[in-house]
XYZ file of C-alpha atoms in Angstrom:
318
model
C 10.926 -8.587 62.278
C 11.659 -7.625 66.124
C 13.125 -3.980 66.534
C 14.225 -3.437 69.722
C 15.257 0.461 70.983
C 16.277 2.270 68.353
C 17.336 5.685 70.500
C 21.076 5.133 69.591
C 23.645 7.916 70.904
C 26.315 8.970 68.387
C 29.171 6.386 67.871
C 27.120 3.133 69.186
C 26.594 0.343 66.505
C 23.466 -0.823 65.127
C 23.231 -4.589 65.392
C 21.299 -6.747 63.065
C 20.727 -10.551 64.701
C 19.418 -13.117 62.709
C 17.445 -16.008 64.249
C 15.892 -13.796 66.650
C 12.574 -16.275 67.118
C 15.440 -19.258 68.932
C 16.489 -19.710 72.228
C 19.802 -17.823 71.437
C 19.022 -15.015 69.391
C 15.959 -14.271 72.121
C 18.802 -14.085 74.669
C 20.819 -12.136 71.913
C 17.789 -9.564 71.938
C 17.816 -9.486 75.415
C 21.372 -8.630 76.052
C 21.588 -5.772 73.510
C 17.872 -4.335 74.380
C 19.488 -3.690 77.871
C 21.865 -1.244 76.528
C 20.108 2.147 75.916
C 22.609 3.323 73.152
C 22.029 0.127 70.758
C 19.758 0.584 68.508
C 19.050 -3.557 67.530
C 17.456 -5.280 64.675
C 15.980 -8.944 65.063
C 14.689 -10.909 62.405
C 13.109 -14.655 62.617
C 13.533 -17.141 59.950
C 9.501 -15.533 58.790
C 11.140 -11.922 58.670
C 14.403 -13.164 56.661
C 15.305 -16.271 54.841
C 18.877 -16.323 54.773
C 19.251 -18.830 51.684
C 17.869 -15.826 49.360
C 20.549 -13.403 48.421
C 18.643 -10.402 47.988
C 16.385 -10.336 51.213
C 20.112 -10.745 53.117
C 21.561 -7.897 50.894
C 18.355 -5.816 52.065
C 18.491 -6.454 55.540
C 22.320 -6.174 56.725
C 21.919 -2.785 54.675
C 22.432 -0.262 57.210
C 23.653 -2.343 60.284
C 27.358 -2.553 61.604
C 27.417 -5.683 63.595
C 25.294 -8.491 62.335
C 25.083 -11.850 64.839
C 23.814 -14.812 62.539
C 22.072 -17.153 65.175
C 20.111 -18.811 62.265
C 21.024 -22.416 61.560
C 19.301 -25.960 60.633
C 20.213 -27.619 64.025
C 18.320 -30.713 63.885
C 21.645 -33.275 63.946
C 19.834 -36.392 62.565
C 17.883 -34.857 60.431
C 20.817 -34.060 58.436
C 21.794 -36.557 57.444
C 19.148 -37.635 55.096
C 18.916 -33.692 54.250
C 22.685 -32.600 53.893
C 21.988 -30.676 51.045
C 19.192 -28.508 52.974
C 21.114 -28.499 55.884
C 24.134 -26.419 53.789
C 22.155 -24.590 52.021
C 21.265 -22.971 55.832
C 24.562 -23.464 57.325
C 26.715 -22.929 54.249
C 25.217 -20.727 51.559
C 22.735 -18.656 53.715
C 26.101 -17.742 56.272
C 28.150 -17.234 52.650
C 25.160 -14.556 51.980
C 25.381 -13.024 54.924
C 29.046 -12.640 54.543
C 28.796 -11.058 51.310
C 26.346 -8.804 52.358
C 28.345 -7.339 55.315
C 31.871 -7.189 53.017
C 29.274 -5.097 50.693
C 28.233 -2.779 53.012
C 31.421 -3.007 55.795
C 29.984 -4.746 58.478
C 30.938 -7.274 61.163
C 29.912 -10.052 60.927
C 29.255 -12.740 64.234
C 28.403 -16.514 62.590
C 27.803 -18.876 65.988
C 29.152 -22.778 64.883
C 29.942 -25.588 66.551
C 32.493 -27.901 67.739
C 30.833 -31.117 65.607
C 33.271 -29.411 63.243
C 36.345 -31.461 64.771
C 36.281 -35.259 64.507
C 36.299 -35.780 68.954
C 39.020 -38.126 68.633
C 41.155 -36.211 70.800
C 42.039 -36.152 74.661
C 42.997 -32.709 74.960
C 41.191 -29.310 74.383
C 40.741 -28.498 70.757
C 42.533 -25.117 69.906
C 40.816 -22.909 67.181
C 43.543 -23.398 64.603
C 43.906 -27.442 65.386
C 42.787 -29.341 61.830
C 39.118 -29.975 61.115
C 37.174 -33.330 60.216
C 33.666 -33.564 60.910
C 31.955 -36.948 61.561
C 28.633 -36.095 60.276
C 26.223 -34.298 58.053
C 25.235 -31.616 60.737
C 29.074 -30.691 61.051
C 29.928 -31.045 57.131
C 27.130 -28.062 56.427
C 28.637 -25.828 59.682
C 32.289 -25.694 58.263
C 30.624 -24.816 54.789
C 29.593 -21.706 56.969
C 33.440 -20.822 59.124
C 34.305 -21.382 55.197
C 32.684 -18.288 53.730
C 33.485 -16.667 56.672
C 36.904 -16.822 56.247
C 36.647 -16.764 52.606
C 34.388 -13.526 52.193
C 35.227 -12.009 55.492
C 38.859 -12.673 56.599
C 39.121 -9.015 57.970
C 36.010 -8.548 59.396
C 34.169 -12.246 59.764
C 34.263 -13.893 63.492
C 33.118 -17.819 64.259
C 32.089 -18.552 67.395
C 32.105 -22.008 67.859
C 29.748 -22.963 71.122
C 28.918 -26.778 71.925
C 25.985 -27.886 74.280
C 23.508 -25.266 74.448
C 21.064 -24.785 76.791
C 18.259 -22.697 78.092
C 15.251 -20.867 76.953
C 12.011 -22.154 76.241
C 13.262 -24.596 73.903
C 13.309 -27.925 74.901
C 16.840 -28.705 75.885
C 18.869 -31.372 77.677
C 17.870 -29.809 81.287
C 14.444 -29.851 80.309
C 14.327 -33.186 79.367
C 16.026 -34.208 82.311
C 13.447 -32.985 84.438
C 10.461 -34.178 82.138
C 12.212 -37.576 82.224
C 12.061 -37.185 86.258
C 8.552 -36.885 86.818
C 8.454 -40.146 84.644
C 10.621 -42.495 85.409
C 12.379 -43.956 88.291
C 15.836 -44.149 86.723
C 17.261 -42.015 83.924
C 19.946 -43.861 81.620
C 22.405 -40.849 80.309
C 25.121 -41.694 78.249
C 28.808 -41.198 80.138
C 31.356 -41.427 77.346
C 30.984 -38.005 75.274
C 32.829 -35.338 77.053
C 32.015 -31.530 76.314
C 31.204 -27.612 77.893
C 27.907 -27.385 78.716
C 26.826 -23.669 77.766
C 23.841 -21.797 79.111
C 22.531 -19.467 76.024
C 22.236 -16.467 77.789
C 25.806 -16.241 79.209
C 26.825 -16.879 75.431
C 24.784 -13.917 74.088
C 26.385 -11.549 76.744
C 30.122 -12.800 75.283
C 28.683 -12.635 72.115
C 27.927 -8.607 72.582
C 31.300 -8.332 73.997
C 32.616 -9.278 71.188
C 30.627 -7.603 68.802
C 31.534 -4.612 70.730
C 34.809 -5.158 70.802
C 35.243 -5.670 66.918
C 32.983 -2.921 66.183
C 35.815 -0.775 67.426
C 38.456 -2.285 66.031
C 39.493 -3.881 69.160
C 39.017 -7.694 68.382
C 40.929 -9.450 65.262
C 38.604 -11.758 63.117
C 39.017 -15.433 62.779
C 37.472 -17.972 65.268
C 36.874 -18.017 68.710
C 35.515 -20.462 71.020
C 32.440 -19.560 72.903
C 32.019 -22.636 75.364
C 31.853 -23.170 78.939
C 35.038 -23.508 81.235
C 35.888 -27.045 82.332
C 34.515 -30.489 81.189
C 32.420 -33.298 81.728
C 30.029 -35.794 80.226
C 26.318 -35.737 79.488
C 25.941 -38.176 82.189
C 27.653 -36.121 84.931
C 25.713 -33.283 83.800
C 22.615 -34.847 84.429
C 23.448 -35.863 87.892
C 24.649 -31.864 88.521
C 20.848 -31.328 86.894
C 19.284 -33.622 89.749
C 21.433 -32.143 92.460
C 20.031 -28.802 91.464
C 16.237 -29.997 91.531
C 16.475 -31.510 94.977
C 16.761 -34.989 93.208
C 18.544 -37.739 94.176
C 21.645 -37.810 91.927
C 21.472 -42.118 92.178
C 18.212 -41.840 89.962
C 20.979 -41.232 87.349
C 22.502 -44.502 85.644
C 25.854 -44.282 82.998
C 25.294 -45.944 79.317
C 27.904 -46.451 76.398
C 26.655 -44.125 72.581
C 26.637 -47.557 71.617
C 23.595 -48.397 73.858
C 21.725 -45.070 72.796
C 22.521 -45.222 68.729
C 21.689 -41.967 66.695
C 21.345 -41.445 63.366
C 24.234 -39.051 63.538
C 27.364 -39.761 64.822
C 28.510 -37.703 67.896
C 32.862 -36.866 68.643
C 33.565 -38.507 72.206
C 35.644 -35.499 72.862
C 34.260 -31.902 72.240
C 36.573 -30.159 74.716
C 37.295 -26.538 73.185
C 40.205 -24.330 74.475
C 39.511 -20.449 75.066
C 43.025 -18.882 74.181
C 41.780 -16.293 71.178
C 39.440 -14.466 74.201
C 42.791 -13.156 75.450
C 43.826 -11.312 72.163
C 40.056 -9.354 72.163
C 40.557 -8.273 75.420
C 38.134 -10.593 76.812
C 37.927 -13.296 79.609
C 36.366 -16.613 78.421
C 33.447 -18.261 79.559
C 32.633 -19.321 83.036
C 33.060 -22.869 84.321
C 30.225 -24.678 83.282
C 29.307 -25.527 86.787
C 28.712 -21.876 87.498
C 26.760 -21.691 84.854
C 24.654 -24.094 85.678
C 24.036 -22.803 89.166
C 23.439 -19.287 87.530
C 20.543 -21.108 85.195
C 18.678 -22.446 87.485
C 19.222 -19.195 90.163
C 17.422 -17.374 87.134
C 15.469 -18.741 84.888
C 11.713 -19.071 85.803
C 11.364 -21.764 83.187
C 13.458 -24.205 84.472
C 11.966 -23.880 88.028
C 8.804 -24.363 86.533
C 10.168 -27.842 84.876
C 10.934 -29.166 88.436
C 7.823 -31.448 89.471
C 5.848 -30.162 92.524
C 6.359 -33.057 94.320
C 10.137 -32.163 94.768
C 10.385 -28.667 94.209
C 12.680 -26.279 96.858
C 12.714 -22.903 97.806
C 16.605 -22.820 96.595
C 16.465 -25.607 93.692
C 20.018 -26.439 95.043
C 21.447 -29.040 96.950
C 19.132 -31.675 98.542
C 15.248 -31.072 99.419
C 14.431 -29.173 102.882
């Protein structure tokens, strides 16, 4: 268990984040131990096992806003494992929402868009029909189910897509591991998403949590992606550009040359309308975001080889 501050002035909430060990929930921790009136609880998947009842009842005891940031998130793994995978994502988040409808808090469950089946061409709205095309996204909606099952007064879904950041490995890091290793990089250029840095998503996410802790916010789903679009491919040129690589190094493949286990949507374009009715401005474009990353995160200028490392990691070497 990670406490973080616990001077809290009259009238601020205390916040209770599960997952606190992953890339997210560290940036969660972050965020909120910034504020000097939040008094913040952070528990790993060591400190609380969300699959047993109990421990959950124990720990949202007390707390106002809870922010579950635990999940299975290994996609292919699930689906040999779609039972273990739901019993995370689906009865751990239906604990968790019986636990804060017990004791009347918030609750914050992060998703995902593998929820929706990609086949589409224009941005997915937050009430626009589900249909997962995999295990991984079957075990998620079992989670936005309790939530709006258990919760439909005070349960939010935040639905984010493309993750990045941390010390986790992530797409950015393996493009610049891939780098120092090869002379071309074959990235696939027909899946279109919002490419999210993890720490800009935490900050919404305490928005939010803010927001509804005062009543300000109506439940129901939201969609906590980046502005804009593109595909993993252009993303990994961007990625280059920002290393002082040479964008060219970059070479476009079909899914169907790079099969996974899981199936992936095409199309995982989100739409940011609900933002409006908290109060709240939506994400940045995920170009900015992108810029911001590698502006301020020491580990990603450590993951740009030596040999063509700049003083401004942006645009081409000096």
């Amino acid at each position: 268990m990670i406490a973080v501050n616990h001077r809290r002035p009259a009238g601020f909430a205390r916040w209770l984040v599960t997952g606190a060990s992953g890339a997210l929930g560290q940036e969660l921790l972050r965020a909120l131990g910034a504020d000097p009136g939040a008094e913040v609880t952070g528990v790993s998947r060591a400190g609380l096992d969300i699959t047993d009842s109990a421990a959950v009842q124990d720990a949202v005891a007390g707390h106002d806003v809870v922010v579950n940031a635990a999940a299975w998130t290994n996609v292919d793994a699930a689906e040999s494992a779609e039972e273990a995978a739901t019993e995370v994502n689906g009865t751990g988040v239906r604990h968790l929402a019986g636990a804060c409808s017990a004791s009347g808090a918030k609750l914050l469950h992060v998703s995902t868009d593998y929820v929706f089946p990609g086949d589409g061409c224009v941005p997915y709205s937050e009430d626009d029909p589900v249909g997962p095309l995999n295990a991984y996204g079957r075990s998620k909606l079992a989670g936005e189910s309790a939530v709006a099952e258990v919760l439909p007064r005070h349960g939010y879904v935040i639905r984010t897509a493309w993750l990045y950041g941390g010390k986790e490995r992530n797409f950015i890091t393996t493009m610049l591991d891939l780098a120092t290793r090869r002379e071309t990089v074959e990235v696939v250029d027909d899946q279109h998403g919002q490419p999210t840095w993890n720490r800009a998503l935490a900050h919404k996410l305490v928005e939010l949590g803010g927001k509804a802790f005062e009543g300000e916010a109506p439940a129901g789903i939201y969609h906590g992606t980046a502005a804009g679009q593109t595909t993993w491919y252009e993303l990994a040129r961007s990625i280059f550009e920002h290393a002082g690589l040479d964008p060219q190094r970059i070479q476009p493949i079909s899914s169907e040359a790079f099969p996974q286990r899981a199936k992936r949507p095409a199309f995982s374009v989100l739409s940011h309308d609900r933002w409006a009715s908290a109060g709240l401005l939506p994400l940045q474009h995920w170009g900015t975001q992108l810029t911001d990353a590698f502006d301020q995160l020491p580990a990603l200028r450590a993951s740009i080889p030596d040999a063509v490392r700049t003083d401004r990691l942006t645009g081409t070497p000096e």
